[in-house]
Amino acid sequence: TKPAPTSNGADCHGDASETETCNEDACIQNIGACTKAIFGGSGSWSHIPFPGQLISVSKGTAGVWGITETDGNSYNIYKLNNEGETWNQIEGSVRHISSGSQVWVTKKTNHYIYKGNPWKRIDGRLEVLDVSESGNVWGINLHGEIYRYLNHQKKWKKILKHTCKTD
């Protein structure tokens, strides 16, 4: 991972507390009430200002997507434009987002895949999911069980049952 440059909160309003989440391609840096998406991978980094605070970001061939908390149970959706300069709000409210070859989100009781506007509903009750660049979708439910979406059958298949024992 590559660390993002820090500014001790000097660039944003609010307190000077900072958090960073990074992988080899990007960092999300929360500074007070401001978020900066910092993209690199080739050795150079660029700051993408965001008018608020992103709590999650996902990057794939479907683009760079992020969410902001609204009320603790749902989150606004944003997509970075193709030039990588501004964020556009996308209609909807979600709990989790994943960008790969497609964009999938979880809501309280179902999942949705982005097909432009509107979103297409996919039945299921997973807490988090991840979509790969090849279109495979995996998820985990509230009980820690792992599922994979079988696109050709349009259903979820349980891959691993939760086996953790408590005393």
mmCIF file of C-alpha atoms in Angstrom:
data_model
loop_
_atom_site.group_PDB
_atom_site.id
_atom_site.type_symbol
_atom_site.label_atom_id
_atom_site.label_comp_id
_atom_site.label_asym_id
_atom_site.label_seq_id
_atom_site.Cartn_x
_atom_site.Cartn_y
_atom_site.Cartn_z
ATOM 1 C CA THR A 1 0.000 0.000 0.000
ATOM 2 C CA LYS A 2 1.053 3.570 -0.594
ATOM 3 C CA PRO A 3 0.372 6.075 2.156
ATOM 4 C CA ALA A 4 -1.438 9.254 1.286
ATOM 5 C CA PRO A 5 0.061 12.592 2.158
ATOM 6 C CA THR A 6 -1.329 14.015 5.386
ATOM 7 C CA SER A 7 -2.283 17.594 6.132
ATOM 8 C CA ASN A 8 -3.302 17.499 9.805
ATOM 9 C CA GLY A 9 -6.730 18.785 8.782
ATOM 10 C CA ALA A 10 -5.387 22.082 7.386
ATOM 11 C CA ASP A 11 -7.294 21.766 4.093
ATOM 12 C CA CYS A 12 -10.749 21.147 5.561
ATOM 13 C CA HIS A 13 -13.115 22.544 8.140
ATOM 14 C CA GLY A 14 -13.848 20.616 11.320
ATOM 15 C CA ASP A 15 -11.394 18.975 13.683
ATOM 16 C CA ALA A 16 -7.890 17.880 12.759
ATOM 17 C CA SER A 17 -8.527 14.153 13.140
ATOM 18 C CA GLU A 18 -7.574 12.061 10.136
ATOM 19 C CA THR A 19 -8.257 8.525 8.976
ATOM 20 C CA GLU A 20 -7.021 6.797 5.821
ATOM 21 C CA THR A 21 -8.051 3.642 4.005
ATOM 22 C CA CYS A 22 -5.657 2.591 1.226
ATOM 23 C CA ASN A 23 -4.893 -0.101 -1.332
ATOM 24 C CA GLU A 24 -2.390 -0.062 -4.212
ATOM 25 C CA ASP A 25 -4.631 2.143 -6.364
ATOM 26 C CA ALA A 26 -6.255 4.658 -4.041
ATOM 27 C CA CYS A 27 -6.685 6.130 -0.582
ATOM 28 C CA ILE A 28 -9.702 7.690 1.052
ATOM 29 C CA GLN A 29 -8.564 10.316 3.523
ATOM 30 C CA ASN A 30 -11.161 11.673 5.982
ATOM 31 C CA ILE A 31 -10.114 14.939 7.591
ATOM 32 C CA GLY A 32 -12.695 16.387 9.940
ATOM 33 C CA ALA A 33 -15.817 16.894 7.843
ATOM 34 C CA CYS A 34 -14.001 16.588 4.496
ATOM 35 C CA THR A 35 -13.059 13.619 2.340
ATOM 36 C CA LYS A 36 -10.316 13.473 -0.273
ATOM 37 C CA ALA A 37 -10.082 10.586 -2.676
ATOM 38 C CA ILE A 38 -6.436 10.158 -3.588
ATOM 39 C CA PHE A 39 -5.683 8.072 -6.644
ATOM 40 C CA GLY A 40 -2.307 6.913 -7.825
ATOM 41 C CA GLY A 41 -0.908 3.470 -8.550
ATOM 42 C CA SER A 42 1.657 4.779 -11.014
ATOM 43 C CA GLY A 43 3.642 6.649 -8.391
ATOM 44 C CA SER A 44 1.816 9.969 -8.635
ATOM 45 C CA TRP A 45 -1.177 10.924 -6.507
ATOM 46 C CA SER A 46 -3.967 13.380 -7.189
ATOM 47 C CA HIS A 47 -6.516 14.774 -4.746
ATOM 48 C CA ILE A 48 -10.186 14.615 -5.711
ATOM 49 C CA PRO A 49 -12.176 16.914 -3.381
ATOM 50 C CA PHE A 50 -15.525 15.692 -2.068
ATOM 51 C CA PRO A 51 -18.130 17.983 -0.449
ATOM 52 C CA GLY A 52 -18.793 15.843 2.601
ATOM 53 C CA GLN A 53 -17.355 12.667 4.054
ATOM 54 C CA LEU A 54 -17.191 9.389 2.166
ATOM 55 C CA ILE A 55 -17.442 6.342 4.408
ATOM 56 C CA SER A 56 -16.821 3.771 1.685
ATOM 57 C CA VAL A 57 -15.401 3.713 -1.827
ATOM 58 C CA SER A 58 -15.168 0.972 -4.469
ATOM 59 C CA LYS A 59 -13.279 1.001 -7.769
ATOM 60 C CA GLY A 60 -13.742 -1.261 -10.783
ATOM 61 C CA THR A 61 -14.178 -1.046 -14.540
ATOM 62 C CA ALA A 62 -17.701 0.239 -13.795
ATOM 63 C CA GLY A 63 -16.066 3.306 -12.250
ATOM 64 C CA VAL A 64 -15.251 4.772 -8.857
ATOM 65 C CA TRP A 65 -18.250 4.829 -6.534
ATOM 66 C CA GLY A 66 -18.635 6.057 -2.977
ATOM 67 C CA ILE A 67 -21.258 6.394 -0.279
ATOM 68 C CA THR A 68 -21.927 8.918 2.479
ATOM 69 C CA GLU A 69 -23.883 8.276 5.669
ATOM 70 C CA THR A 70 -27.266 9.971 5.924
ATOM 71 C CA ASP A 71 -28.967 8.599 9.048
ATOM 72 C CA GLY A 72 -26.984 5.580 10.250
ATOM 73 C CA ASN A 73 -29.106 3.106 8.276
ATOM 74 C CA SER A 74 -28.843 4.350 4.713
ATOM 75 C CA TYR A 75 -26.245 6.086 2.584
ATOM 76 C CA ASN A 76 -26.237 8.403 -0.441
ATOM 77 C CA ILE A 77 -24.508 7.134 -3.585
ATOM 78 C CA TYR A 78 -21.905 9.057 -5.599
ATOM 79 C CA LYS A 79 -19.958 8.257 -8.778
ATOM 80 C CA LEU A 80 -16.709 9.941 -9.804
ATOM 81 C CA ASN A 81 -17.054 11.358 -13.320
ATOM 82 C CA ASN A 82 -14.985 9.890 -16.170
ATOM 83 C CA GLU A 83 -12.503 12.772 -16.025
ATOM 84 C CA GLY A 84 -11.871 12.001 -12.335
ATOM 85 C CA GLU A 85 -12.644 15.556 -11.269
ATOM 86 C CA THR A 86 -16.122 15.714 -9.728
ATOM 87 C CA TRP A 87 -18.573 13.428 -7.925
ATOM 88 C CA ASN A 88 -22.160 13.057 -9.164
ATOM 89 C CA GLN A 89 -24.915 11.911 -6.838
ATOM 90 C CA ILE A 90 -26.787 8.840 -8.116
ATOM 91 C CA GLU A 91 -30.418 8.262 -7.191
ATOM 92 C CA GLY A 92 -30.901 5.790 -4.364
ATOM 93 C CA SER A 93 -29.917 5.048 -0.804
ATOM 94 C CA VAL A 94 -27.875 1.980 0.154
ATOM 95 C CA ARG A 95 -25.945 0.286 2.974
ATOM 96 C CA HIS A 96 -22.997 -1.152 0.981
ATOM 97 C CA ILE A 97 -21.570 -0.701 -2.540
ATOM 98 C CA SER A 98 -19.195 -2.717 -4.747
ATOM 99 C CA SER A 99 -17.835 -1.750 -8.156
ATOM 100 C CA GLY A 100 -16.295 -4.353 -10.466
ATOM 101 C CA SER A 101 -17.502 -5.058 -13.993
ATOM 102 C CA GLN A 102 -20.904 -3.891 -12.663
ATOM 103 C CA VAL A 103 -22.040 -1.968 -9.593
ATOM 104 C CA TRP A 104 -23.996 -3.848 -6.928
ATOM 105 C CA VAL A 105 -25.425 -2.430 -3.716
ATOM 106 C CA THR A 106 -27.134 -3.798 -0.634
ATOM 107 C CA LYS A 107 -30.166 -2.234 0.938
ATOM 108 C CA LYS A 108 -31.910 -3.324 4.120
ATOM 109 C CA THR A 109 -33.724 -6.282 2.548
ATOM 110 C CA ASN A 110 -32.500 -6.678 -1.040
ATOM 111 C CA HIS A 111 -29.651 -6.118 -3.487
ATOM 112 C CA TYR A 112 -29.589 -4.028 -6.605
ATOM 113 C CA ILE A 113 -27.454 -3.901 -9.713
ATOM 114 C CA TYR A 114 -26.950 -0.577 -11.471
ATOM 115 C CA LYS A 115 -28.420 -0.616 -14.966
ATOM 116 C CA GLY A 116 -28.628 3.146 -15.298
ATOM 117 C CA ASN A 117 -31.753 4.554 -13.773
ATOM 118 C CA PRO A 118 -33.575 2.686 -12.272
ATOM 119 C CA TRP A 119 -31.639 0.057 -10.333
ATOM 120 C CA LYS A 120 -32.546 -3.590 -10.993
ATOM 121 C CA ARG A 121 -33.610 -5.516 -7.878
ATOM 122 C CA ILE A 122 -31.956 -8.856 -7.040
ATOM 123 C CA ASP A 123 -33.582 -10.789 -4.175
ATOM 124 C CA GLY A 124 -31.420 -11.680 -1.195
ATOM 125 C CA ARG A 125 -30.449 -10.635 2.329
ATOM 126 C CA LEU A 126 -26.675 -10.183 2.400
ATOM 127 C CA GLU A 127 -24.921 -7.633 4.602
ATOM 128 C CA VAL A 128 -21.940 -7.063 2.301
ATOM 129 C CA LEU A 129 -21.053 -8.205 -1.193
ATOM 130 C CA ASP A 130 -18.252 -7.888 -3.702
ATOM 131 C CA VAL A 131 -18.371 -7.982 -7.491
ATOM 132 C CA SER A 132 -15.287 -8.937 -9.494
ATOM 133 C CA GLU A 133 -14.064 -7.610 -12.829
ATOM 134 C CA SER A 134 -15.363 -10.825 -14.428
ATOM 135 C CA GLY A 135 -18.860 -10.287 -12.999
ATOM 136 C CA ASN A 136 -18.765 -12.841 -10.164
ATOM 137 C CA VAL A 137 -20.655 -11.663 -7.087
ATOM 138 C CA TRP A 138 -19.971 -12.970 -3.584
ATOM 139 C CA GLY A 139 -21.603 -11.974 -0.324
ATOM 140 C CA ILE A 140 -21.905 -12.653 3.390
ATOM 141 C CA ASN A 141 -25.157 -12.689 5.343
ATOM 142 C CA LEU A 142 -25.836 -11.685 8.948
ATOM 143 C CA HIS A 143 -24.909 -15.203 10.146
ATOM 144 C CA GLY A 144 -21.494 -15.197 8.445
ATOM 145 C CA GLU A 145 -22.567 -17.549 5.655
ATOM 146 C CA ILE A 146 -20.901 -17.023 2.266
ATOM 147 C CA TYR A 147 -22.952 -16.950 -0.942
ATOM 148 C CA ARG A 148 -22.197 -16.639 -4.650
ATOM 149 C CA TYR A 149 -24.688 -15.279 -7.180
ATOM 150 C CA LEU A 150 -25.291 -17.689 -10.056
ATOM 151 C CA ASN A 151 -26.065 -15.242 -12.824
ATOM 152 C CA HIS A 152 -27.226 -17.853 -15.331
ATOM 153 C CA GLN A 153 -29.705 -19.275 -12.756
ATOM 154 C CA LYS A 154 -30.566 -15.892 -11.228
ATOM 155 C CA LYS A 155 -30.161 -17.146 -7.670
ATOM 156 C CA TRP A 156 -27.762 -17.223 -4.707
ATOM 157 C CA LYS A 157 -25.921 -20.427 -3.797
ATOM 158 C CA LYS A 158 -24.590 -20.995 -0.286
ATOM 159 C CA ILE A 159 -20.855 -21.701 -0.556
ATOM 160 C CA LEU A 160 -19.859 -21.996 3.066
ATOM 161 C CA LYS A 161 -21.959 -22.502 6.154
ATOM 162 C CA HIS A 162 -20.942 -20.706 9.324
ATOM 163 C CA THR A 163 -19.129 -23.271 11.504
ATOM 164 C CA CYS A 164 -17.819 -21.148 14.365
ATOM 165 C CA LYS A 165 -18.735 -22.556 17.797
ATOM 166 C CA THR A 166 -19.125 -20.489 20.922
ATOM 167 C CA ASP A 167 -18.829 -21.792 24.464
#
